[in-house]
Each structure stands twice: as C-alpha cells, then as structure tokens.
Amino acid sequence: MFIQRRFLSLYEYQAKQLLQRFNLPIQRFTVIREGELNDKNSNIVHDWKCKKVVVKAQVQTGGRGMGHFEDPATGAHVLQSGVHVVPPTRISELLPKMLGNVLVTKQGRNRCSAVMVAEAVDIRRELYLAFQVDRTGVRVLWNTNGGMAIENSHDTHMRCFSGNFGIEEAAEIASELAISPSMVLQLYRAFKTADATLLEINPVAITDDKGTLMCIDAKVEVDEAALFRHPEFQSEEPAEMSGSYVRMDNGNIGCLVNGAGLAMATMDILKLRGGAPANFLDIGGTATSKRVQQAINDMLTDPVVDAIWVNVFGGIVRGDMVAQGVIEALARSMQQKPLIVRLAGSNWQAGRDMLLGLPGVYVEPDFDRAASLAVLLASKHSNTSAHSNPINKTSADMQFTPRWCAANKP
Ligand code: GDP
Ligand code: MN
C-alpha cells in the first residue's frame, strides 16, 4: 500500500563511507558517475592492480545481484545482474551497459546513474547482521547464512535490547555469529550516530581461514527528522535523479503526481473507478521537465504498466513544463501506452495546448473523468498487449458503490 516515506535511503557508497568512519572493514572503492565515463574511463582500469574487482550499480534497492539492466528507451535487455565480480580489464566494458540504464530488480526499477568499483575479496561464508529501531530500543537481527539466500530463509534470529547496548550486549550477538564483539559494537555505534532506522550488512563475509571479516554490502536508512544533523548524507546528485517510485502490488496504472496528498486522492479515485495503481512517482514541488521525462520513460518500459496517468496540480510546477517532459519522453521511446494527462493550476492551458493532437495522449482536465479514462484505457491496453496483464482485465465493467452516496450513510 501507499506508505509515506519517513526515512532517507543512503546509497551503498554513502553507507560504506559511514562504516569507514567507524573503522569497520570495507573494500577500497571508487564511484563513477554518469558523464564521467569518457574522461575517467582509462584511469579507472589502470588504477586497479588487484586480480578482481566488483562492479556494483549504485541504486537504492536490494537484490541488485539478481537484477538485470534495460535500456530505458527501447526496453531492451542489456546486461544481466547489477553486481559483477570481474578482472579490472572488464570495467570499461561494463560501465556503459550500467550507467544511464534501468536496473530491474524484484523491488522495482531504478535508473543507474552511479557505479561503485571495489576491490573484490574471496568469500568463504556469508553472514547477515542488521540493526533496526524498535519501540523500546534497538532490534538486532542476525543469520549465520547471509547473502542472496536471506530472503528465503526462515532462520533469522531477532533480539530486542531496551536501554544500553554496550560491549556485553554486543558480545552476546557476536558469539552467535562467531565474530568479534568490537565489530558488532562499532556497527551499533554507526547505526546510532547516523540516526539510522535501519543498518543492514548483507553479507558480512568471512574471507579466509583466519576469519577475516568484510562488510560486502550495506543498507542504511536514516530518519528524515534527523537529517538536519547529517549534511554528509545529502546526495551530491540532483533530486531528479533519486527516484521516489513507490511500487504497488496488483495494479497496472502508472501514476505521476506531485505531492503525497494528490497521490492519495489519485489512488482513491482509481480504486473507486475500478482500477488500481501500479506505482506512484511523486515529482514533488521542484520538478523539471527532465524529471518528468525520466519518470514517464521509466513507466513506459515497466511491463506491469498498461496506462500512465499524469495528474499534476500546478503551483511551482508549471503545466507547460510537465507537457514538455511528456513530449520529450514520447520522443525517446518506442513503447506505446495510453497516456492520460490531467493538468490543473499554474499554466495548465499552455500545457494542454502543447499536448493536444499527440497520438496516444488524452488530455482530460476533470479529475473524475481522467480517472475513469485511465481505468478504461489501461484495461483495453492490457487486453490487446502481448504480455496480457492478468490484472484488471474487466476493471472498466466492474461494479462499485461510491462511498459518498446517500445509501452508505449510517
Ligand atoms: P545485492 O544483490 O544488492 O544485495 O548486492 P551485494 O553487494 O550484496 O552483492 C550480491 C552478491 O555478490 C553478494 O551476496 C556476494 O555473494 C557477491 N559479491 C559481492 N561482492 C563480492 C566480492 O567482492 N567478492 C565475491 N567473491 N563476491 C561478491
Ligand atoms: Mn546484499
């Protein structure tokens, strides 16, 4: 369901910078961003004297190893997996296949605009260890089998600690995992200092017979209310790059909205008209046409999306800017899906005039009619498209009772 975000997810490289400050073992790494590809490319390869490196997509999602890359314009499959252990000579071949493309994982679709290259290590065993905020203090989760299998494993242990978490408490957890108490304590300190709601190391790797440990992957979520204390977590990338793509189960209408309130209303009216949202992309109050374009291209390539509803109430965001983004997105894509656009507020007429007559674009300023149109066109597209979405086949014909009708009143 629609969940308001109350935390900021850090990129893996930011999480590892945090671990580094607490002297936790991480691999030496660099980050390559989109646009740095050409000038830095040659150095990157020569910088690495080690036998193998691990090349990792920097996107805010788990399960990258199991994912694959798609070209956002064509939907073509370009590369299997978001995590590659390879000799350094292969870095330059991987980077262009990752940067600028969309990493598709079980958890969603994320545009990859940065890649981490780190010195690879041997992995003998993988452990799992996580700290989470609990009502009474801290909740520690651990598993002696970490890595990719964790999602399917039922033997994850949990303990809650209220009050102090010191070396004795750390030692209890450490003995379960057969690792050093100081490592557990340092991880806890990193968690606390960052005002994190979650700090998860999956996996902690044992890299040799001596039991040397390495934090291979780190996921950190930071309480948004505490962000003012952490300028170090402000992303260097513009906001338009970081997605606020909320995925929902069992829906097929992609929704591009501005603001959480409008997102809720959009969801309600779609449900009321017999449809279901596939996702919400909140472009916020500071959107640019580039961000609108990226959002729409993401939805055009997302196979669960049968129709796209752009529902924007202009204020700071202007209707013509949204329309410009729509036009640019369609110009870049070979995919065809019905696009319903409802613009209200600032410059909506200008936006409407830009979009009128574009094939596949339906401009409908009325909220309710736009919703019904989205439901109808999504169900039509689902029935005719090759993948034949099982969702909502008959949604347009479904019966429903408006909840505000007189009969419902007590
Ligand atoms: P995730 O798929 O998003 O969770 O990304 P991870 O960073 O956890 O990487 C996925 C998997 O790749 C890990 O569970 C490891 O098995 C493997 N992996 C990652 N880094 C290394 C490395 O340096 N060496 C080796 N041998 N495997 C690695
Ligand atoms: Mn992982």
Short mmCIF file of C-alpha atoms and ligand atoms in Angstrom, two decimals:
data_model
loop_
_atom_site.label_atom_id
_atom_site.label_comp_id
_atom_site.label_asym_id
_atom_site.label_seq_id
_atom_site.Cartn_x
_atom_site.Cartn_y
_atom_site.Cartn_z
CA MET A 1 0.00 0.00 0.00
CA PHE A 2 0.98 3.63 -0.20
CA ILE A 3 3.47 4.39 2.53
CA GLN A 4 4.71 7.84 3.28
CA ARG A 5 8.49 7.91 3.37
CA ARG A 6 9.92 8.87 6.72
CA PHE A 7 13.47 7.93 6.04
CA LEU A 8 16.19 8.57 3.55
CA SER A 9 17.88 5.58 1.97
CA LEU A 10 21.61 6.02 1.55
CA TYR A 11 23.44 4.80 -1.47
CA GLU A 12 25.78 1.91 -0.79
CA TYR A 13 28.81 4.16 -1.19
CA GLN A 14 27.42 6.60 1.39
CA ALA A 15 26.71 3.75 3.79
CA LYS A 16 30.24 2.49 3.34
CA GLN A 17 31.69 5.94 4.00
CA LEU A 18 29.79 5.80 7.29
CA LEU A 19 31.22 2.35 8.11
CA GLN A 20 34.69 3.60 7.23
CA ARG A 21 34.38 6.36 9.84
CA PHE A 22 33.82 3.64 12.44
CA ASN A 23 36.84 1.62 11.32
CA LEU A 24 34.68 -1.17 10.02
CA PRO A 25 36.21 -3.37 7.33
CA ILE A 26 35.12 -2.37 3.83
CA GLN A 27 36.70 -2.87 0.43
CA ARG A 28 38.63 0.01 -1.17
CA PHE A 29 36.28 1.63 -3.66
CA THR A 30 35.66 4.48 -6.08
CA VAL A 31 32.41 5.76 -7.55
CA ILE A 32 31.97 6.57 -11.23
CA ARG A 33 29.06 8.78 -12.16
CA GLU A 34 27.23 9.23 -15.39
CA GLY A 35 29.03 11.78 -17.54
CA GLU A 36 32.41 10.85 -16.07
CA LEU A 37 32.58 7.87 -18.33
CA ASN A 38 34.80 9.19 -21.08
CA ASP A 39 37.39 11.23 -19.23
CA LYS A 40 37.85 8.86 -16.32
CA ASN A 41 37.43 5.59 -18.10
CA SER A 42 41.04 4.83 -18.91
CA ASN A 43 42.33 5.75 -15.43
CA ILE A 44 39.75 3.55 -13.79
CA VAL A 45 41.06 0.45 -15.48
CA HIS A 46 44.71 1.21 -14.76
CA ASP A 47 44.07 2.19 -11.14
CA TRP A 48 43.23 -1.36 -10.21
CA LYS A 49 46.21 -3.60 -9.64
CA CYS A 50 44.22 -6.34 -7.93
CA LYS A 51 43.17 -9.56 -9.65
CA LYS A 52 39.46 -8.93 -9.41
CA VAL A 53 37.12 -6.05 -8.77
CA VAL A 54 33.44 -5.94 -8.00
CA VAL A 55 31.42 -3.53 -10.15
CA LYS A 56 28.13 -2.56 -8.50
CA ALA A 57 25.17 -0.46 -9.56
CA GLN A 58 24.51 2.33 -7.05
CA VAL A 59 20.74 2.26 -6.84
CA GLN A 60 18.59 2.35 -3.74
CA THR A 61 17.33 -1.18 -3.81
CA GLY A 62 18.39 -4.62 -2.70
CA GLY A 63 18.71 -7.73 -4.80
CA ARG A 64 20.90 -5.99 -7.36
CA GLY A 65 22.86 -9.15 -7.98
CA MET A 66 19.70 -10.89 -9.18
CA GLY A 67 18.55 -7.97 -11.33
CA HIS A 68 19.16 -7.04 -14.95
CA PHE A 69 19.67 -3.84 -16.92
CA GLU A 70 17.28 -2.48 -19.52
CA ASP A 71 17.68 0.35 -21.98
CA PRO A 72 15.03 2.87 -20.85
CA ALA A 73 14.24 3.97 -24.40
CA THR A 74 13.80 0.60 -26.07
CA GLY A 75 13.19 -1.73 -23.13
CA ALA A 76 15.94 -3.98 -24.49
CA HIS A 77 17.78 -6.26 -22.07
CA VAL A 78 21.39 -5.02 -21.98
CA LEU A 79 23.08 -6.82 -19.10
CA GLN A 80 22.33 -9.49 -16.54
CA SER A 81 22.98 -8.56 -12.87
CA GLY A 82 23.81 -5.30 -11.11
CA VAL A 83 26.83 -6.82 -9.32
CA HIS A 84 29.82 -8.16 -11.28
CA VAL A 85 32.98 -9.76 -9.95
CA VAL A 86 35.44 -9.42 -12.86
CA PRO A 87 39.10 -8.75 -13.69
CA PRO A 88 39.80 -4.97 -13.86
CA THR A 89 40.17 -5.17 -17.64
CA ARG A 90 36.41 -5.66 -17.93
CA ILE A 91 35.41 -2.50 -16.05
CA SER A 92 35.33 -0.34 -19.17
CA GLU A 93 33.08 -2.80 -20.95
CA LEU A 94 30.59 -2.94 -18.06
CA LEU A 95 30.27 0.77 -17.27
CA PRO A 96 28.41 1.87 -20.42
CA LYS A 97 25.99 -1.03 -20.03
CA MET A 98 25.15 0.06 -16.49
CA LEU A 99 25.27 3.87 -16.40
CA GLY A 100 22.13 5.52 -17.72
CA ASN A 101 20.22 2.26 -17.93
CA VAL A 102 17.50 0.95 -15.65
CA LEU A 103 18.26 -1.80 -13.17
CA VAL A 104 15.23 -4.01 -12.84
CA THR A 105 15.03 -5.95 -9.58
CA LYS A 106 12.29 -7.70 -7.66
CA GLN A 107 11.89 -4.49 -5.69
CA GLY A 108 11.46 -2.15 -8.60
CA ARG A 109 13.08 -0.22 -11.39
CA ASN A 110 15.88 2.21 -10.73
CA ARG A 111 17.85 4.31 -13.12
CA CYS A 112 21.54 3.72 -12.52
CA SER A 113 23.46 6.98 -12.50
CA ALA A 114 26.49 5.85 -10.48
CA VAL A 115 28.58 2.70 -10.26
CA MET A 116 30.91 1.55 -7.50
CA VAL A 117 34.11 -0.26 -8.34
CA ALA A 118 35.68 -2.03 -5.34
CA GLU A 119 38.50 -4.45 -4.76
CA ALA A 120 36.90 -7.90 -4.76
CA VAL A 121 37.54 -10.37 -1.96
CA ASP A 122 37.19 -14.12 -1.70
CA ILE A 123 34.10 -15.17 0.16
CA ARG A 124 34.18 -18.33 2.29
CA ARG A 125 30.98 -17.71 4.15
CA GLU A 126 28.30 -15.06 4.29
CA LEU A 127 26.60 -13.79 7.44
CA TYR A 128 23.71 -11.41 7.95
CA LEU A 129 23.52 -8.71 10.63
CA ALA A 130 21.11 -5.82 10.97
CA PHE A 131 20.10 -3.16 13.47
CA GLN A 132 16.63 -1.69 13.44
CA VAL A 133 14.82 0.87 15.50
CA ASP A 134 12.44 -0.76 17.92
CA ARG A 135 9.85 0.96 20.08
CA THR A 136 11.83 0.14 23.19
CA GLY A 137 15.35 0.49 21.85
CA VAL A 138 17.19 -1.46 19.22
CA ARG A 139 16.29 -4.68 17.45
CA VAL A 140 19.15 -6.84 16.25
CA LEU A 141 18.62 -9.42 13.50
CA TRP A 142 21.20 -11.97 12.54
CA ASN A 143 21.63 -15.08 10.48
CA THR A 144 24.61 -17.35 10.07
CA ASN A 145 23.64 -17.71 6.39
CA GLY A 146 23.76 -14.33 4.70
CA GLY A 147 23.86 -13.16 1.11
CA MET A 148 21.28 -13.74 -1.53
CA ALA A 149 19.53 -16.59 0.26
CA ILE A 150 18.38 -14.48 3.18
CA GLU A 151 15.01 -13.61 1.70
CA ASN A 152 14.03 -17.25 1.58
CA SER A 153 15.44 -18.24 4.92
CA HIS A 154 13.33 -18.71 7.97
CA ASP A 155 16.11 -18.99 10.49
CA THR A 156 16.85 -15.31 11.05
CA HIS A 157 17.13 -14.59 14.74
CA MET A 158 15.96 -11.47 16.46
CA ARG A 159 16.58 -9.86 19.80
CA CYS A 160 15.43 -6.55 21.16
CA PHE A 161 17.52 -4.56 23.56
CA SER A 162 15.98 -1.74 25.55
CA GLY A 163 18.30 0.59 27.36
CA ASN A 164 22.01 0.36 26.94
CA PHE A 165 23.68 -1.51 24.11
CA GLY A 166 27.31 -1.83 25.15
CA ILE A 167 30.13 -4.29 24.83
CA GLU A 168 28.32 -7.01 26.81
CA GLU A 169 25.24 -6.86 24.62
CA ALA A 170 27.46 -6.77 21.54
CA ALA A 171 29.32 -9.84 22.82
CA GLU A 172 26.07 -11.81 23.05
CA ILE A 173 25.30 -11.20 19.38
CA ALA A 174 28.92 -11.65 18.37
CA SER A 175 29.10 -15.09 19.93
CA GLU A 176 26.06 -16.20 17.95
CA LEU A 177 27.80 -15.23 14.73
CA ALA A 178 31.31 -16.14 15.89
CA ILE A 179 32.64 -12.68 15.07
CA SER A 180 34.35 -10.08 17.22
CA PRO A 181 32.27 -8.14 19.77
CA SER A 182 34.01 -4.92 18.77
CA MET A 183 32.71 -5.24 15.24
CA VAL A 184 29.14 -5.61 16.47
CA LEU A 185 29.58 -2.65 18.81
CA GLN A 186 31.07 -0.46 16.08
CA LEU A 187 28.18 -1.30 13.79
CA TYR A 188 25.78 -0.31 16.55
CA ARG A 189 27.65 2.97 17.06
CA ALA A 190 27.49 3.72 13.34
CA PHE A 191 23.75 2.98 13.45
CA LYS A 192 23.20 5.32 16.42
CA THR A 193 25.43 8.12 15.22
CA ALA A 194 23.76 8.21 11.81
CA ASP A 195 20.27 8.43 13.40
CA ALA A 196 19.52 5.38 11.30
CA THR A 197 16.25 3.47 11.43
CA LEU A 198 17.98 0.55 9.71
CA LEU A 199 21.56 -0.54 9.23
CA GLU A 200 21.88 -3.86 7.47
CA ILE A 201 25.05 -5.66 6.43
CA ASN A 202 24.17 -8.37 3.95
CA PRO A 203 26.51 -10.03 3.70
CA VAL A 204 29.25 -9.80 6.25
CA ALA A 205 31.79 -12.04 4.53
CA ILE A 206 34.40 -14.31 6.03
CA THR A 207 37.19 -14.01 3.51
CA ASP A 208 39.83 -16.52 4.66
CA ASP A 209 40.71 -19.31 7.10
CA LYS A 210 41.74 -16.79 9.74
CA GLY A 211 38.19 -15.48 9.92
CA THR A 212 38.89 -12.06 8.39
CA LEU A 213 35.63 -10.15 8.05
CA MET A 214 34.44 -7.76 5.39
CA CYS A 215 31.23 -5.72 5.12
CA ILE A 216 30.36 -6.50 1.49
CA ASP A 217 27.05 -4.70 1.21
CA ALA A 218 25.47 -2.08 3.46
CA LYS A 219 21.95 -0.72 3.52
CA VAL A 220 21.26 2.29 5.72
CA GLU A 221 18.03 4.19 6.17
CA VAL A 222 18.15 7.47 8.06
CA ASP A 223 15.30 9.08 9.96
CA GLU A 224 14.23 12.09 7.90
CA ALA A 225 13.51 14.10 11.04
CA ALA A 226 17.21 13.90 11.95
CA LEU A 227 18.58 14.77 8.53
CA PHE A 228 19.42 18.33 9.53
CA ARG A 229 22.15 16.81 11.67
CA HIS A 230 23.65 15.00 8.68
CA PRO A 231 24.73 17.24 5.86
CA GLU A 232 27.08 14.39 4.87
CA PHE A 233 24.09 12.36 3.70
CA GLN A 234 22.77 14.98 1.32
CA SER A 235 23.12 13.40 -2.06
CA GLU A 236 25.50 15.11 -4.45
CA GLU A 237 23.19 14.15 -7.26
CA PRO A 238 20.30 16.42 -8.15
CA ALA A 239 16.99 15.41 -6.62
CA GLU A 240 15.64 14.48 -10.02
CA MET A 241 17.97 11.51 -10.13
CA SER A 242 16.80 9.97 -6.88
CA GLY A 243 13.52 8.24 -7.52
CA SER A 244 10.54 8.32 -5.22
CA TYR A 245 8.98 5.49 -7.14
CA VAL A 246 6.50 3.76 -4.86
CA ARG A 247 5.56 0.41 -6.30
CA MET A 248 2.23 -1.22 -5.51
CA ASP A 249 1.10 -4.78 -5.89
CA ASN A 250 -1.55 -5.82 -8.37
CA GLY A 251 -2.05 -2.58 -10.22
CA ASN A 252 -1.45 -1.58 -13.83
CA ILE A 253 -1.83 2.20 -13.96
CA GLY A 254 1.37 4.20 -13.62
CA CYS A 255 0.74 7.45 -11.77
CA LEU A 256 2.86 10.55 -11.96
CA VAL A 257 1.72 13.06 -9.36
CA ASN A 258 3.05 15.95 -7.32
CA GLY A 259 2.61 15.73 -3.57
CA ALA A 260 1.55 12.97 -1.20
CA GLY A 261 -1.98 14.34 -0.83
CA LEU A 262 -2.67 14.20 -4.54
CA ALA A 263 -1.12 10.72 -4.63
CA MET A 264 -3.65 9.51 -2.05
CA ALA A 265 -6.54 11.12 -3.88
CA THR A 266 -5.33 9.60 -7.14
CA MET A 267 -5.21 6.16 -5.60
CA ASP A 268 -8.66 6.55 -4.07
CA ILE A 269 -10.34 7.63 -7.26
CA LEU A 270 -8.69 4.90 -9.33
CA LYS A 271 -9.93 2.28 -6.89
CA LEU A 272 -13.34 3.88 -6.88
CA ARG A 273 -13.48 3.65 -10.66
CA GLY A 274 -12.47 0.00 -10.61
CA GLY A 275 -8.77 0.38 -11.39
CA ALA A 276 -5.55 0.01 -9.45
CA PRO A 277 -2.30 1.96 -9.46
CA ALA A 278 0.91 0.13 -10.36
CA ASN A 279 3.06 2.78 -8.76
CA PHE A 280 3.36 6.39 -7.78
CA LEU A 281 6.04 8.69 -8.93
CA ASP A 282 5.94 11.86 -6.91
CA ILE A 283 7.74 14.56 -8.84
CA GLY A 284 7.38 16.91 -5.86
CA GLY A 285 7.30 20.66 -5.98
CA THR A 286 10.64 21.20 -7.65
CA ALA A 287 10.28 19.04 -10.71
CA THR A 288 11.90 19.80 -14.04
CA SER A 289 10.82 18.62 -17.47
CA LYS A 290 13.81 16.27 -17.40
CA ARG A 291 12.50 14.58 -14.30
CA VAL A 292 9.03 14.24 -15.82
CA GLN A 293 10.60 12.76 -18.93
CA GLN A 294 12.63 10.22 -16.92
CA ALA A 295 9.60 9.26 -14.86
CA ILE A 296 7.47 8.65 -17.93
CA ASN A 297 10.21 6.72 -19.71
CA ASP A 298 10.54 4.51 -16.62
CA MET A 299 6.82 3.77 -16.72
CA LEU A 300 6.75 3.21 -20.47
CA THR A 301 9.33 0.44 -20.11
CA ASP A 302 7.80 -1.04 -16.95
CA PRO A 303 5.92 -4.13 -18.18
CA VAL A 304 3.27 -4.03 -15.44
CA VAL A 305 2.17 -0.55 -16.50
CA ASP A 306 -0.66 -0.58 -19.06
CA ALA A 307 -1.53 3.11 -18.95
CA ILE A 308 0.06 6.22 -17.49
CA TRP A 309 -1.84 8.91 -15.67
CA VAL A 310 -0.08 12.21 -15.26
CA ASN A 311 -2.04 14.01 -12.56
CA VAL A 312 -0.37 17.27 -11.65
CA PHE A 313 -1.65 20.27 -9.80
CA GLY A 314 0.50 23.15 -10.88
CA GLY A 315 1.90 25.57 -8.37
CA ILE A 316 5.61 25.92 -8.52
CA VAL A 317 5.43 23.08 -11.05
CA ARG A 318 4.00 24.53 -14.24
CA GLY A 319 1.71 22.80 -16.70
CA ASP A 320 3.85 23.66 -19.73
CA MET A 321 6.93 22.21 -18.03
CA VAL A 322 5.08 18.93 -17.41
CA ALA A 323 3.87 18.89 -21.03
CA GLN A 324 7.44 19.46 -22.23
CA GLY A 325 8.56 16.41 -20.21
CA VAL A 326 5.76 14.31 -21.70
CA ILE A 327 6.74 15.32 -25.22
CA GLU A 328 10.43 14.56 -24.62
CA ALA A 329 9.61 11.18 -23.10
CA LEU A 330 7.48 10.15 -26.08
CA ALA A 331 10.17 11.31 -28.49
CA ARG A 332 12.68 8.98 -26.83
CA SER A 333 10.55 5.90 -26.59
CA MET A 334 9.38 3.24 -28.98
CA GLN A 335 6.86 1.91 -26.49
CA GLN A 336 3.25 2.89 -26.86
CA LYS A 337 0.93 3.10 -23.91
CA PRO A 338 -2.09 5.33 -23.40
CA LEU A 339 -1.12 8.49 -21.55
CA ILE A 340 -3.82 10.39 -19.72
CA VAL A 341 -2.86 13.89 -18.69
CA ARG A 342 -4.73 15.93 -16.19
CA LEU A 343 -3.23 19.32 -15.56
CA ALA A 344 -4.63 21.88 -13.17
CA GLY A 345 -3.29 25.10 -11.73
CA SER A 346 -0.39 27.11 -13.00
CA ASN A 347 -0.09 27.25 -16.83
CA TRP A 348 -2.36 24.28 -17.36
CA GLN A 349 -3.83 25.73 -20.55
CA ALA A 350 -0.38 26.16 -22.07
CA GLY A 351 0.42 22.54 -21.20
CA ARG A 352 -2.86 21.33 -22.69
CA ASP A 353 -2.24 23.20 -25.93
CA MET A 354 1.19 21.60 -26.29
CA LEU A 355 -0.24 18.10 -25.89
CA LEU A 356 -3.42 18.35 -27.94
CA GLY A 357 -3.29 16.14 -31.01
CA LEU A 358 -0.38 13.98 -29.87
CA PRO A 359 -1.18 10.34 -30.69
CA GLY A 360 -1.91 8.23 -27.62
CA VAL A 361 -2.17 11.27 -25.34
CA TYR A 362 -5.53 12.05 -23.73
CA VAL A 363 -5.86 15.44 -22.11
CA GLU A 364 -8.67 15.48 -19.57
CA PRO A 365 -8.81 18.31 -17.04
CA ASP A 366 -11.61 16.75 -14.98
CA PHE A 367 -10.28 14.64 -12.10
CA ASP A 368 -13.01 12.01 -12.10
CA ARG A 369 -13.25 11.68 -15.88
CA ALA A 370 -9.47 11.40 -16.14
CA ALA A 371 -9.55 8.55 -13.61
CA SER A 372 -12.29 6.67 -15.48
CA LEU A 373 -10.41 7.16 -18.72
CA ALA A 374 -7.20 5.80 -17.18
CA VAL A 375 -9.03 2.71 -15.92
CA LEU A 376 -10.71 2.10 -19.26
CA LEU A 377 -7.61 2.60 -21.39
CA ALA A 378 -5.44 0.52 -19.06
CA SER A 379 -7.84 -2.37 -19.29
CA LYS A 380 -8.06 -2.05 -23.09
CA HIS A 381 -4.28 -1.94 -23.42
CA SER A 382 -3.92 -4.92 -21.10
CA ASN A 383 -6.29 -6.95 -23.26
CA THR A 384 -4.53 -6.12 -26.50
CA SER A 385 -0.88 -6.08 -25.43
CA ALA A 386 1.34 -9.10 -25.97
CA HIS A 387 2.12 -9.67 -22.31
CA SER A 388 -1.59 -9.69 -21.47
CA ASN A 389 -1.60 -8.35 -17.98
CA PRO A 390 -3.79 -10.52 -15.77
CA ILE A 391 -4.71 -7.52 -13.71
CA ASN A 392 -7.82 -5.50 -14.31
CA LYS A 393 -8.98 -7.27 -17.41
CA THR A 394 -12.54 -6.32 -16.78
CA SER A 395 -11.99 -3.44 -14.44
CA ALA A 396 -13.86 -0.97 -16.58
CA ASP A 397 -17.02 -3.05 -16.32
CA MET A 398 -16.69 -3.72 -12.63
CA GLN A 399 -19.45 -2.73 -10.29
CA PHE A 400 -18.73 -0.44 -7.43
CA THR A 401 -20.59 1.71 -4.98
CA PRO A 402 -19.35 5.23 -4.49
CA ARG A 403 -18.72 5.54 -0.78
CA TRP A 404 -20.20 9.01 -0.52
CA CYS A 405 -23.57 8.02 -1.89
CA ALA A 406 -26.54 8.56 0.38
CA ALA A 407 -27.24 4.85 0.80
CA ASN A 408 -23.90 4.40 2.54
CA LYS A 409 -24.61 6.94 5.22
CA PRO A 410 -25.38 5.48 8.62
P1 GDP B 1 22.72 -7.05 -3.58
O1 GDP B 1 22.44 -8.13 -4.58
O2 GDP B 1 22.06 -5.77 -3.95
O3 GDP B 1 22.38 -7.46 -2.19
O4 GDP B 1 24.30 -6.73 -3.67
P2 GDP B 1 25.56 -7.32 -2.83
O5 GDP B 1 26.53 -6.23 -2.68
O6 GDP B 1 25.10 -7.97 -1.58
O7 GDP B 1 26.16 -8.38 -3.81
C1 GDP B 1 25.47 -9.54 -4.17
C2 GDP B 1 26.35 -10.74 -4.00
O8 GDP B 1 27.50 -10.61 -4.84
C3 GDP B 1 26.90 -10.92 -2.60
O9 GDP B 1 26.00 -11.60 -1.77
C4 GDP B 1 28.14 -11.73 -2.87
O10 GDP B 1 27.81 -13.09 -2.94
C5 GDP B 1 28.58 -11.25 -4.25
N1 GDP B 1 29.72 -10.32 -4.08
C6 GDP B 1 29.67 -9.00 -3.82
N2 GDP B 1 30.91 -8.51 -3.66
C7 GDP B 1 31.77 -9.53 -3.81
C8 GDP B 1 33.18 -9.67 -3.75
O11 GDP B 1 33.96 -8.73 -3.51
N3 GDP B 1 33.70 -10.94 -3.98
C9 GDP B 1 32.91 -12.00 -4.25
N4 GDP B 1 33.50 -13.17 -4.44
N5 GDP B 1 31.57 -11.91 -4.30
C10 GDP B 1 31.00 -10.70 -4.09
MN MN B 2 23.33 -7.55 -0.38
#
